[in-house]
CSV table of C-alpha atoms in Angstrom, one decimal:
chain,number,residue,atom,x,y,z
A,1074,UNK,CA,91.2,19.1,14.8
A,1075,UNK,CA,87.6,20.2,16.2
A,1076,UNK,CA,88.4,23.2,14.4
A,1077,UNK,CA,89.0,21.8,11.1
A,1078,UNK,CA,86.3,19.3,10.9
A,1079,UNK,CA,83.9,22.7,11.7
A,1080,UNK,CA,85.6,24.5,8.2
A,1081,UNK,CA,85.0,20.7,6.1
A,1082,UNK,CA,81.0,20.9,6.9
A,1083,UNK,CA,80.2,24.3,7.3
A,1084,UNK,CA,82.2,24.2,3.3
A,1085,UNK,CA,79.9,21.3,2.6
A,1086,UNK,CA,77.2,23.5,3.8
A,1087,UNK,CA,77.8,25.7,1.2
A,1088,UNK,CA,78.3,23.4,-1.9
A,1089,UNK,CA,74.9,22.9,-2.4
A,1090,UNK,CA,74.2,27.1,-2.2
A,1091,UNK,CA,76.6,26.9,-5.8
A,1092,UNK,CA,75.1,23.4,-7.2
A,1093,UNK,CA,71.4,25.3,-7.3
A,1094,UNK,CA,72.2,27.5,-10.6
A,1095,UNK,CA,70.8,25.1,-14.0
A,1096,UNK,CA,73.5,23.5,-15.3
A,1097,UNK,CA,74.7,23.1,-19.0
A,1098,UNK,CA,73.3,19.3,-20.3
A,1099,UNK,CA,75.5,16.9,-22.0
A,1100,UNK,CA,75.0,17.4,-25.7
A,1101,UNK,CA,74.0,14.1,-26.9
A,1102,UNK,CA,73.0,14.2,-30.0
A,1103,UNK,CA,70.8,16.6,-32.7
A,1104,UNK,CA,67.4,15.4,-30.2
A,1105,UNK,CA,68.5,16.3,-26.6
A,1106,UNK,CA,65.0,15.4,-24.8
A,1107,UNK,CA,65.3,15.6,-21.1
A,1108,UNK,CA,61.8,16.4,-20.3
A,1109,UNK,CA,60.7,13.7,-22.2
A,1110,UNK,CA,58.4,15.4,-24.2
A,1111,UNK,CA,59.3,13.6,-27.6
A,1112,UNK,CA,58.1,10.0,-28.6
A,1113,UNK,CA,60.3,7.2,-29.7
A,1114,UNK,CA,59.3,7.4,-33.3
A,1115,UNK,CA,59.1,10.9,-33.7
A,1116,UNK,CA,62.8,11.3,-31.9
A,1117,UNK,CA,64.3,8.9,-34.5
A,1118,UNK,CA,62.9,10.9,-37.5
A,1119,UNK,CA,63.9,13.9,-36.5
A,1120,UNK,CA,67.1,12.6,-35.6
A,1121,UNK,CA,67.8,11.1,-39.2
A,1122,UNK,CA,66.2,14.4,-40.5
A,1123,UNK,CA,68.6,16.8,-39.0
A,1124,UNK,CA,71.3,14.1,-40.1
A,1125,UNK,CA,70.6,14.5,-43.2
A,1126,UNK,CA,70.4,18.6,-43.0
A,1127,UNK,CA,73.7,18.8,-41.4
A,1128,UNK,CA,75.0,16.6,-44.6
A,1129,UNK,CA,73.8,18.2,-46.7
A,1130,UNK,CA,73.7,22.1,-45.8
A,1131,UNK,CA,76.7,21.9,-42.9
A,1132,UNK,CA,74.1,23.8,-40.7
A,1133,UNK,CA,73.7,22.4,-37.1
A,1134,UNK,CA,69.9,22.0,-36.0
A,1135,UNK,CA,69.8,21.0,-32.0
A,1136,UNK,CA,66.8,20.4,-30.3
A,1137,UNK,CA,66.8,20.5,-26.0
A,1138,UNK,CA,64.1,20.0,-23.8
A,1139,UNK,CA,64.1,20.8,-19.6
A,1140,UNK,CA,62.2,19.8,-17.7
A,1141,UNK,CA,62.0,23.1,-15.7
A,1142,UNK,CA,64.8,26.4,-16.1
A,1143,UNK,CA,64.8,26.5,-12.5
A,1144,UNK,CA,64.2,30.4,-12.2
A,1145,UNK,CA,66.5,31.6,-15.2
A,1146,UNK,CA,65.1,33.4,-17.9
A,1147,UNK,CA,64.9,31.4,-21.1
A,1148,UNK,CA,67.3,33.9,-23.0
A,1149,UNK,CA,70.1,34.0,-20.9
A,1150,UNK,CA,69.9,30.0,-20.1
A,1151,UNK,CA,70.2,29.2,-24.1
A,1152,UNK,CA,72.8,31.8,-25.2
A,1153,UNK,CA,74.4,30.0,-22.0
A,1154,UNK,CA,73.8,26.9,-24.0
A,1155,UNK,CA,74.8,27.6,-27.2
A,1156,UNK,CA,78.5,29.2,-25.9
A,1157,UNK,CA,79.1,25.8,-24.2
A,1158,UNK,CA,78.2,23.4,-27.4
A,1159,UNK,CA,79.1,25.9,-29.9
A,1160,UNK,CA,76.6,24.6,-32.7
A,1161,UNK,CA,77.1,25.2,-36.4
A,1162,UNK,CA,80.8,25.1,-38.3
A,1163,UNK,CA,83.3,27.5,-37.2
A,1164,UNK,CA,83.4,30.5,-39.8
A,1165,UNK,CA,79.5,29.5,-40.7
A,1166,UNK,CA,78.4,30.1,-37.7
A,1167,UNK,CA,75.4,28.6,-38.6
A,1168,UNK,CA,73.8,26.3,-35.6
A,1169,UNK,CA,70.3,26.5,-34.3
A,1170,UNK,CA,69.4,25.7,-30.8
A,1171,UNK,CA,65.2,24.9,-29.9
A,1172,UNK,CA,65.0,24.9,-26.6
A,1173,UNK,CA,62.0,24.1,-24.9
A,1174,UNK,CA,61.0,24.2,-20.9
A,1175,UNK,CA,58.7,21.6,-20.1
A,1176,UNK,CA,57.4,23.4,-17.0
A,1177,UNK,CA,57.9,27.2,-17.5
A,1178,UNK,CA,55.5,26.8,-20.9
A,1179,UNK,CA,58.9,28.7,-22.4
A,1180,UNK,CA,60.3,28.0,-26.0
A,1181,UNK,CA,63.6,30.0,-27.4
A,1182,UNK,CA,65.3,29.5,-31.2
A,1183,UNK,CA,68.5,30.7,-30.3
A,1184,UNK,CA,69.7,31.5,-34.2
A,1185,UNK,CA,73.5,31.1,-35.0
A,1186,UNK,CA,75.4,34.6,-36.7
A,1187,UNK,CA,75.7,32.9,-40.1
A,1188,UNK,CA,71.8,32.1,-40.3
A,1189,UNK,CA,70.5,35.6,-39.0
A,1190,UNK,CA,70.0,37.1,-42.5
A,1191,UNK,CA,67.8,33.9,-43.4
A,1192,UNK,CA,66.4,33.3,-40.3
A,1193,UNK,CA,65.9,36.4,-38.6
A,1194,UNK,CA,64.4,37.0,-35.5
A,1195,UNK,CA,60.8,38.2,-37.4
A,1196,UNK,CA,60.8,34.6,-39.2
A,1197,UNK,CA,61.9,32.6,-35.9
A,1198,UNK,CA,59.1,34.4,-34.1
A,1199,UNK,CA,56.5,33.7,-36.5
A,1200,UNK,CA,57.8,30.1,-36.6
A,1201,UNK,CA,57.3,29.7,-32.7
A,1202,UNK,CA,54.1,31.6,-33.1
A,1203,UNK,CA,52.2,30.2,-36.0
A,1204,UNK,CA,53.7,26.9,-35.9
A,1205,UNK,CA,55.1,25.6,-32.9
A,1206,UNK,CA,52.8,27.3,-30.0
A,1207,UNK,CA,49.5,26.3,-31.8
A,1208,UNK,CA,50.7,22.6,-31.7
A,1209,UNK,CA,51.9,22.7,-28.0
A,1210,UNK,CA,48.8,24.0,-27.0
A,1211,UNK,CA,47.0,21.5,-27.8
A,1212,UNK,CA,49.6,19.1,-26.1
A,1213,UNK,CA,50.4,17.7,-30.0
A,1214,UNK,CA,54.2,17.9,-28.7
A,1215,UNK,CA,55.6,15.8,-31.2
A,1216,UNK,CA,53.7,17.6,-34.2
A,1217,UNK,CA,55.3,21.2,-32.3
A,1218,UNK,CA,58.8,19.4,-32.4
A,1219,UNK,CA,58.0,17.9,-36.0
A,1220,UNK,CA,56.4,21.0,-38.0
A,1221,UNK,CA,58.9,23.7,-36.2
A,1222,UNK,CA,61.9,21.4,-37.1
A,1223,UNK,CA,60.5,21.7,-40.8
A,1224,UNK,CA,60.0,25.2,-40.7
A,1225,UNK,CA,63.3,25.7,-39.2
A,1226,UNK,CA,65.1,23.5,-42.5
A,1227,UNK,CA,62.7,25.5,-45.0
A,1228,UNK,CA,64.2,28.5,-44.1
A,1229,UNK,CA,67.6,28.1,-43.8
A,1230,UNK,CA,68.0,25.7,-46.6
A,1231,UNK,CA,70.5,26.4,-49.3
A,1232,UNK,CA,72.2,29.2,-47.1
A,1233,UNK,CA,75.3,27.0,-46.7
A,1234,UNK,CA,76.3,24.1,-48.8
A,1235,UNK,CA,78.4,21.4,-47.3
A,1236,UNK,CA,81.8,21.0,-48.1
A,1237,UNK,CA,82.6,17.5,-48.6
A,1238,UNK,CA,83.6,14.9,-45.7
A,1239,UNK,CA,86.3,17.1,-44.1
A,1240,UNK,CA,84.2,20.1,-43.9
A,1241,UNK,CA,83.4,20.3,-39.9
A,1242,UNK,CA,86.1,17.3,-38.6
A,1243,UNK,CA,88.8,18.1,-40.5
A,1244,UNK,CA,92.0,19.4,-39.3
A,1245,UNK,CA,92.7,23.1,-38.3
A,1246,UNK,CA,94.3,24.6,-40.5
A,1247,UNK,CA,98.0,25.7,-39.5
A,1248,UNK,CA,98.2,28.4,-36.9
A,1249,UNK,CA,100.4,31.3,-38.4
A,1250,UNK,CA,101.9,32.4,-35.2
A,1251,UNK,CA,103.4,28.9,-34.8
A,1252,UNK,CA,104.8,29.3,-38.4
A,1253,UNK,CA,106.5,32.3,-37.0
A,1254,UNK,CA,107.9,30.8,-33.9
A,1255,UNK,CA,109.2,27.8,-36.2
A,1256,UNK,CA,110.7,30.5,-38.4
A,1257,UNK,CA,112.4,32.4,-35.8
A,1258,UNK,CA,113.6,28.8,-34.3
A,1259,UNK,CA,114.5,27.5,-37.9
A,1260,UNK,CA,116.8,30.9,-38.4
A,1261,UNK,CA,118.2,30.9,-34.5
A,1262,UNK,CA,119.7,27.8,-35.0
A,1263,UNK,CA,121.2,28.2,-37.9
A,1264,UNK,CA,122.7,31.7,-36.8
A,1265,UNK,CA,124.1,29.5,-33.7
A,1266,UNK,CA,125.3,26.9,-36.2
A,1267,UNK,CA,126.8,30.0,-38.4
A,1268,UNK,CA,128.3,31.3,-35.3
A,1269,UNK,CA,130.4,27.7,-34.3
A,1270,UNK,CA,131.7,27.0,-37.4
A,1271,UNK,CA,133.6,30.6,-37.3
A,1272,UNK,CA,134.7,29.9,-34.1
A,1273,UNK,CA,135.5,26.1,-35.7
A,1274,UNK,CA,134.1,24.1,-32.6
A,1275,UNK,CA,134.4,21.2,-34.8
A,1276,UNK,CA,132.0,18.6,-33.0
A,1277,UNK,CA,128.5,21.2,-32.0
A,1278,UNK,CA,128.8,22.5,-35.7
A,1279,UNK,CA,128.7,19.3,-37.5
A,1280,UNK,CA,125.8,18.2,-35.0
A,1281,UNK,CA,124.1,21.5,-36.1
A,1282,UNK,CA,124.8,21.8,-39.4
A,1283,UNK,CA,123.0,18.1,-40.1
A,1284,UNK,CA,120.0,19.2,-37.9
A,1285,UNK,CA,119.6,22.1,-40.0
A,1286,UNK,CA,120.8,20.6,-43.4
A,1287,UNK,CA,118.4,17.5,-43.4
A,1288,UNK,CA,114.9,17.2,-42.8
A,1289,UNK,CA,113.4,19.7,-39.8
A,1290,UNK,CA,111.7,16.5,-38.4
A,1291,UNK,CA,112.6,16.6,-35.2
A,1292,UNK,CA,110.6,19.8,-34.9
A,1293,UNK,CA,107.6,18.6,-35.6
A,1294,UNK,CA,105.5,18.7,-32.4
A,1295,UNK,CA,102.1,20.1,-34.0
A,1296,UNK,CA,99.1,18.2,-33.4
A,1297,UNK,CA,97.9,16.7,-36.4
A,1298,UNK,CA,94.0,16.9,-35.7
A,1299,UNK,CA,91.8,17.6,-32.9
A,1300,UNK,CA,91.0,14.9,-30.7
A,1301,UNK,CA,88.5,12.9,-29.0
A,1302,UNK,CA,86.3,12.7,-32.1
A,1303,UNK,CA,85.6,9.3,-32.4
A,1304,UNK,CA,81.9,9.1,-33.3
A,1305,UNK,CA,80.7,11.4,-30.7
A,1306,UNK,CA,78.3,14.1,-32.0
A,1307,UNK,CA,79.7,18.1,-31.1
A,1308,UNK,CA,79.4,21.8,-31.9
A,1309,UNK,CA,81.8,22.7,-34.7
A,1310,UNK,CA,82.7,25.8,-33.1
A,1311,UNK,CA,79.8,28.1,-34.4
A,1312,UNK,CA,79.4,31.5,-32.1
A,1313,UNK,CA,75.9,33.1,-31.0
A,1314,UNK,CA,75.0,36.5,-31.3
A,1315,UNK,CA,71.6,36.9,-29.5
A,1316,UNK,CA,69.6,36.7,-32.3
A,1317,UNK,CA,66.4,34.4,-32.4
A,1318,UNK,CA,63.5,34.5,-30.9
A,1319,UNK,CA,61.4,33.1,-27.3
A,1320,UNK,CA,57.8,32.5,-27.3
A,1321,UNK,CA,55.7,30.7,-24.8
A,1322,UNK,CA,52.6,28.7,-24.8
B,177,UNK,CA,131.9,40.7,-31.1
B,178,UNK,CA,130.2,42.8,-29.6
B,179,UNK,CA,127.8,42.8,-32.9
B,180,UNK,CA,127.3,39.6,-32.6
B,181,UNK,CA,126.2,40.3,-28.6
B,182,UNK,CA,123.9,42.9,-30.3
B,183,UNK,CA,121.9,40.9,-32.7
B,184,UNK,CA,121.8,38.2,-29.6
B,185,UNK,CA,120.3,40.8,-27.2
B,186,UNK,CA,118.1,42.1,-29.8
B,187,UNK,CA,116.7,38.6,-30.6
B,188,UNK,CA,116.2,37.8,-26.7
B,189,UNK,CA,114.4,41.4,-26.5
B,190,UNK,CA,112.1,40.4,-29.1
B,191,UNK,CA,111.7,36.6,-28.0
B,192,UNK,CA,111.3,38.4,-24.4
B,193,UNK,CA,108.0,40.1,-25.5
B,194,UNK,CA,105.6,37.3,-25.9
B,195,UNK,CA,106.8,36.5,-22.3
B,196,UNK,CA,106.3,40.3,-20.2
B,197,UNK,CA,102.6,40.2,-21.6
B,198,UNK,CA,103.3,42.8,-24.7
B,199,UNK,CA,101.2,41.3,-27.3
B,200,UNK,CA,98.6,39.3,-24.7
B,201,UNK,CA,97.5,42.6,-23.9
B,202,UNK,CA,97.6,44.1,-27.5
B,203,UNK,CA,95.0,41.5,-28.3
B,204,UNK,CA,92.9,41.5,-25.2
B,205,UNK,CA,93.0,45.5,-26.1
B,206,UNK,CA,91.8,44.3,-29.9
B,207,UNK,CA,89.4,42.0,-28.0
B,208,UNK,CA,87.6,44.8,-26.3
B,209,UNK,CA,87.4,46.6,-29.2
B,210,UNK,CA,85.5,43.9,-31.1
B,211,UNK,CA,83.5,43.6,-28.5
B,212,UNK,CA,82.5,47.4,-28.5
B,213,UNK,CA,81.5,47.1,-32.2
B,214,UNK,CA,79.0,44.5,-31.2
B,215,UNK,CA,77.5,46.7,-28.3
B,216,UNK,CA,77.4,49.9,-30.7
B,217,UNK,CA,75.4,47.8,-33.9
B,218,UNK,CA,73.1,46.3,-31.5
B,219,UNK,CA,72.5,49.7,-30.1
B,220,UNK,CA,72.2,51.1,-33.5
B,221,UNK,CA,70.1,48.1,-34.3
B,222,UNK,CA,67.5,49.3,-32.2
B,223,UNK,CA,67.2,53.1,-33.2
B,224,UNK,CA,66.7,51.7,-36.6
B,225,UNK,CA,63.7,50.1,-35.5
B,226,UNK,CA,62.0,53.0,-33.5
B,227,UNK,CA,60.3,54.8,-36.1
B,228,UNK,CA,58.8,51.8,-37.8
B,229,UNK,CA,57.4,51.0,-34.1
B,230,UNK,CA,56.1,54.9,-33.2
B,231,UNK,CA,54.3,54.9,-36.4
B,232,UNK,CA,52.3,51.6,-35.9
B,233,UNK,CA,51.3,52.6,-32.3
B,234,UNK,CA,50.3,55.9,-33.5
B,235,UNK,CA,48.2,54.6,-35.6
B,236,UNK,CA,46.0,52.7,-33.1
B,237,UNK,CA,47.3,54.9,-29.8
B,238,UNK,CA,47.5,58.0,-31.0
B,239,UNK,CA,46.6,59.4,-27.8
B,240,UNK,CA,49.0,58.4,-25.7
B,241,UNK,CA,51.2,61.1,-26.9
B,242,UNK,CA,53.5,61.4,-24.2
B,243,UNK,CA,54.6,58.0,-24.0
B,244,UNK,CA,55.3,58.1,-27.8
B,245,UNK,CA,57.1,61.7,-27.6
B,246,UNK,CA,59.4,59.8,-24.9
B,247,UNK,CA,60.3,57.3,-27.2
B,248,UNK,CA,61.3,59.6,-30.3
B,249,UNK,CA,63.2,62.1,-27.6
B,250,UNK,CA,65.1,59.5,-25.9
B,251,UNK,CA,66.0,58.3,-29.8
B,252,UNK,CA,67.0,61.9,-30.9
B,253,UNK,CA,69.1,62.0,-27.5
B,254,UNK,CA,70.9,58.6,-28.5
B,255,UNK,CA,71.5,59.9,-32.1
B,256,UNK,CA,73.7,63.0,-30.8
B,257,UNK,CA,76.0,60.9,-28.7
B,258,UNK,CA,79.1,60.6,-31.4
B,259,UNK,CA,79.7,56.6,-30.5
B,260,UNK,CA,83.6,55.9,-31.6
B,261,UNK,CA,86.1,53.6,-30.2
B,262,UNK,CA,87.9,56.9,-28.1
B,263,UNK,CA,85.2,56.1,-25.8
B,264,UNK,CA,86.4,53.3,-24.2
B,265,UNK,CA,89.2,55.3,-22.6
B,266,UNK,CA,87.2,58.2,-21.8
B,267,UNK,CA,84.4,57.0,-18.7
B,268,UNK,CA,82.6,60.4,-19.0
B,269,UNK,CA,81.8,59.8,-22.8
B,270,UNK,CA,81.1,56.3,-22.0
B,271,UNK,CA,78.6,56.9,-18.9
B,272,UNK,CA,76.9,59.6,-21.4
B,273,UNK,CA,76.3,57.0,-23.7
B,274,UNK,CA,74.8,54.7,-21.1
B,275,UNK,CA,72.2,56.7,-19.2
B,276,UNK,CA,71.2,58.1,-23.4
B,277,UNK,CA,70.8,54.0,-24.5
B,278,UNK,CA,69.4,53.8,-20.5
B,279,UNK,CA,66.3,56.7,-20.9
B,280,UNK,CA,65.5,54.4,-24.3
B,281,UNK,CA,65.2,51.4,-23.0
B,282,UNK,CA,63.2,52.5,-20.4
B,283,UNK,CA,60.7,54.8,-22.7
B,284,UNK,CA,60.6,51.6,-24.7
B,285,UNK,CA,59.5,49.3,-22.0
B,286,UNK,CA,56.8,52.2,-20.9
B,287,UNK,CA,55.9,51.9,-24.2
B,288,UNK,CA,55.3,48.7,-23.9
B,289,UNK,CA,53.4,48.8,-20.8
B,290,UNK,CA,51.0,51.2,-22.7
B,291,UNK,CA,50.2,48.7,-25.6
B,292,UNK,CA,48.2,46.2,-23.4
B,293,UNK,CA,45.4,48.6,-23.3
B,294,UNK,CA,45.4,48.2,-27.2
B,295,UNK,CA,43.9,44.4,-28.0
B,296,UNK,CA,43.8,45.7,-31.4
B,297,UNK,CA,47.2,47.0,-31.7
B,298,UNK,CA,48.6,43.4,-30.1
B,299,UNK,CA,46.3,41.8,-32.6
B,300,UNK,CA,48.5,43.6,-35.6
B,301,UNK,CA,50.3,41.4,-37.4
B,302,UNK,CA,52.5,44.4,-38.7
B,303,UNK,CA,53.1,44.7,-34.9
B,304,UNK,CA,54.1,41.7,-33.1
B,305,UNK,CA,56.4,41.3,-36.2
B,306,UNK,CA,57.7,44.8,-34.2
B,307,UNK,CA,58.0,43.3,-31.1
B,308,UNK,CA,59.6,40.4,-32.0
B,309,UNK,CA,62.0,42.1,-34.0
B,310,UNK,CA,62.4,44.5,-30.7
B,311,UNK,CA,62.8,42.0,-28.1
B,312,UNK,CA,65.3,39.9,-30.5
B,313,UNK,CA,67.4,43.4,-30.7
B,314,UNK,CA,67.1,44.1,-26.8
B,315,UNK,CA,68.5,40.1,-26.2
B,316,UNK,CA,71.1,41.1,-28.7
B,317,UNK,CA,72.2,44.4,-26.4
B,318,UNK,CA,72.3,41.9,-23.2
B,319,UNK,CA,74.6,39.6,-25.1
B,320,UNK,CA,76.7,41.9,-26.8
B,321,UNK,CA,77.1,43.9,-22.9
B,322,UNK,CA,77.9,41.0,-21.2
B,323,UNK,CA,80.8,39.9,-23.7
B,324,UNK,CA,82.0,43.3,-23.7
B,325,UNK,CA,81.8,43.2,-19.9
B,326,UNK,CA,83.9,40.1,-20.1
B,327,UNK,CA,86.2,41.1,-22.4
B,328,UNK,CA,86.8,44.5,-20.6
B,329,UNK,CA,87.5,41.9,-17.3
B,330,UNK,CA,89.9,39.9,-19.5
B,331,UNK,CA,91.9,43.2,-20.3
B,332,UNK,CA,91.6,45.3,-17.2
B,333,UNK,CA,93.5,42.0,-15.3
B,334,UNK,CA,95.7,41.5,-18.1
B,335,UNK,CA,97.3,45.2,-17.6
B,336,UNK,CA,97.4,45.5,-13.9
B,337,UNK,CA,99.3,41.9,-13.3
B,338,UNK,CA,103.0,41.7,-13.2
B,339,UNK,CA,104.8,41.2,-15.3
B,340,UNK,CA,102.3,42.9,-17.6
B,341,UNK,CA,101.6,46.0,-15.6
B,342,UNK,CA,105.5,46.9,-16.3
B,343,UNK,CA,105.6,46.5,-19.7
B,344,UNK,CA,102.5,48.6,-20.0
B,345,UNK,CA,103.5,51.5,-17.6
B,346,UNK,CA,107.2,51.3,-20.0
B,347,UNK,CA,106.1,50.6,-23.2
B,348,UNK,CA,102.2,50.7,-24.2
B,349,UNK,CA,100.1,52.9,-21.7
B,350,UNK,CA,97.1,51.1,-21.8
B,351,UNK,CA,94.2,52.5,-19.9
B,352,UNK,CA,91.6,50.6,-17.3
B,353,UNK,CA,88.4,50.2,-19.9
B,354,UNK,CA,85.2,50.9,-18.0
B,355,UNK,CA,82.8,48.1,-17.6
B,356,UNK,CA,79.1,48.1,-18.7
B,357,UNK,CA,77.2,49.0,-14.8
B,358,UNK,CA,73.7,47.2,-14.6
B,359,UNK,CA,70.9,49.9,-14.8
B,360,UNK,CA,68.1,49.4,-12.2
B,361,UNK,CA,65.7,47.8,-14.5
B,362,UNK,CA,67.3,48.6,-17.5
B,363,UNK,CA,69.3,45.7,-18.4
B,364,UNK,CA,66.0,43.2,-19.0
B,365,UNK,CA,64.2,43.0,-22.2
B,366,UNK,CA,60.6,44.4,-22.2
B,367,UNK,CA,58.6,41.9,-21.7
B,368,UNK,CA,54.8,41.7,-23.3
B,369,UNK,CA,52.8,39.0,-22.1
B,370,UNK,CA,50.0,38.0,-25.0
């Protein structure tokens, strides 16, 4: 017993060795602002802004502010980011991720695959450079947030058009290799069924033969959608290359 | 009957395959692959950007020649290294290919060192567009080695578990891919402080 309550808190001991490394925030929304860097009013135009972007063009801008990065470099911590929220529409590939530490003076645009040829790293660097690090400089956080959000929209505009309502929630489209497996099922059973009513085992075949004859309901196990969308704001299953740029001020 | 015992063996041979691993580790092989495309554009990425860079610096540093000869070397070294898929099953070719892409980045970062004696070079606008187009490609690298890493991790433990190490030693002959090593000092971006 003594020995087993020594194994429980020398493991507790060690929990918090694991718990040190920066977790991944919860994406909440196109403004993720835990530092608190970003006023009320400015935070709700943005917001509608990127809204609106996203609408209209498909492509994902997210903003996130730390307050610290707790010893990681800025690079690895937002393609660490990105992976877990998967901005920007599957296929596009075309999210953006700002990500700003509060304390470590450290800014990244972390540009999506589908964007690099508008936005490449040259033009996210200048943006950080000309736009945003002038602005935080001066402590004018919200005009940073404001003007590099602009600059961001200006130049990926009209890359990607949005494709009516279904273009990001819309259902996957059906996954070939489960058309095979229902194909090979469809054409087992009716060998089977082929194979009784030669051997005339009356009461399987007629069981058989109507499962095959009528509709292949009964099959049917596919999910129809993806779930847990209600209303709450995700990536659309965009992927990161690296590509972007990091600046500090 | 016994064609009918036939076709049923054959279709539980076939049905049998998706269970002993045989295309899980087709794809993870495929996987890899990908993955190895990304590390060999990234890598090309970069020597297309080394001549552009040599030719600013020399224009404000020409004297720090043998910094500058260190680069183009190291890039002329990189460009006779044939980079082709074969590599991944051949760790000689492979650990060639690293210590070449290895003597680059660290002539680059020397480079780099060099340039913060040059306020008027930094002040170019031609470049910091350079350096940010450098330091975006060297991120790039990073990301596309550590998928690759990963991928070659996903593959390497796909072939050597049962039942998938039987199938393999029957039927496919898969190889263990080598893994990306971490290069002492290598492996981070150079980093220029304005």
């Amino acid at each position: 017993m003594k020995r087993l309550l020594i194994l429980f808190t020398s493991l507790f001991l060690l929990l918090p060795l694991h718990a040190s490394a920066l977790g991944i925030p919860k994406l909440q929304g196109y403004v993720n602002d835990y530092a608190n860097m970003i006023s009320g009013s400015s935070r709700a135009t943005l917001e509608e802004e990127l809204k609106s972007f996203e609408q209209s063009d498909s492509t994902q801008l997210v903003i996130l502010t730390l307050p610290s990065l707790e010893g990681e470099t800025v690079e690895e911590y937002s393609i660490k980011v990105v992976e877990a929220w998967k901005l920007g529409q599957a296929r596009k590939d075309n999210g953006i991720l700002f990500l700003v530490s509060k304390d470590d003076r450290k800014m990244r645009i972390e540009v999506g695959r589908g964007l690099e040829g508008r936005l490449t790293d040259l033009m996210a660097g200048r943006i950080i450079d000309l736009v945003v690090k002038p602005r935080f400089k001066r402590g004018d956080f919200d005009g940073g947030f404001t003007a590099g959000v602009a600059s961001l929209i200006d130049a990926t505009r009209g890359e990607f058009k949005a494709e009516g309502e279904n273009s990001r929630k819309g259902t996957q489209p059906f996954p070939s290799s489960w058309l095979f497996l229902f194909v090979i099922l469809i054409l087992f059973f009716f060998f089977l069924s082929s194979l009784r009513k030669r051997g005339k085992t009356s009461n399987w075949a007629d069981q058989s033969g109507r499962s095959h004859g009528g509709s292949p309901g009964g099959f049917v196990i596919f999910p129809s959608g993806r779930g847990g969308e209600g209303g709450t704001f995700g990536g659309g299953g965009g992927t990161f290359g690296g590509g972007g740029a990091s600046g500090s001020w | 009957m016994g064609k009918k015992l036939l076709i049923i063996l054959c279709a539980l041979v076939t049905l049998s395959f998706s269970g002993c691993g045989y295309n899980t580790m087709q794809t993870n092989e495929e996987a890899v692959k990908a993955a190895w495309g990304d590390v060999e554009a990234t890598y090309q990425r970069r020597n297309d950007l080394i001549p552009n860079l040599v030719e600013v610096v020399k224009g404000y540093a020409s004297h720090e020649k043998e910094t500058l000869t260190a680069v183009t070397e190291a890039r002329a070294k990189v460009g006779t290294i044939q980079m082709s898929k074969d590599m991944l099953d051949d760790p000689q070719a492979l650990a060639k290919f690293q210590s070449a892409q290895g003597e680059m980045t660290s002539a680059l970062s020397k480079l780099m060192v060099v340039v913060e004696k040059y306020p008027d070079l930094k002040a170019n606008q031609n470049f910091q567009d350079l350096q940010h187009q450098l330091e975006g490609t060297e991120n790039r690298i990073n990301v596309a080695r550590t998928r690759y890493n990963k991928a070659v991790e996903v593959f390497n433990s796909s072939i050597r578990t049962f039942p998938n190490s039987l199938t393999n030693s029957l039927l496919l002959h898969l190889k263990l891919k080598e893994p990306f090593k971490a290069e002492a000092g290598a492996e981070k971006a150079p980093k220029v402080k304005f």
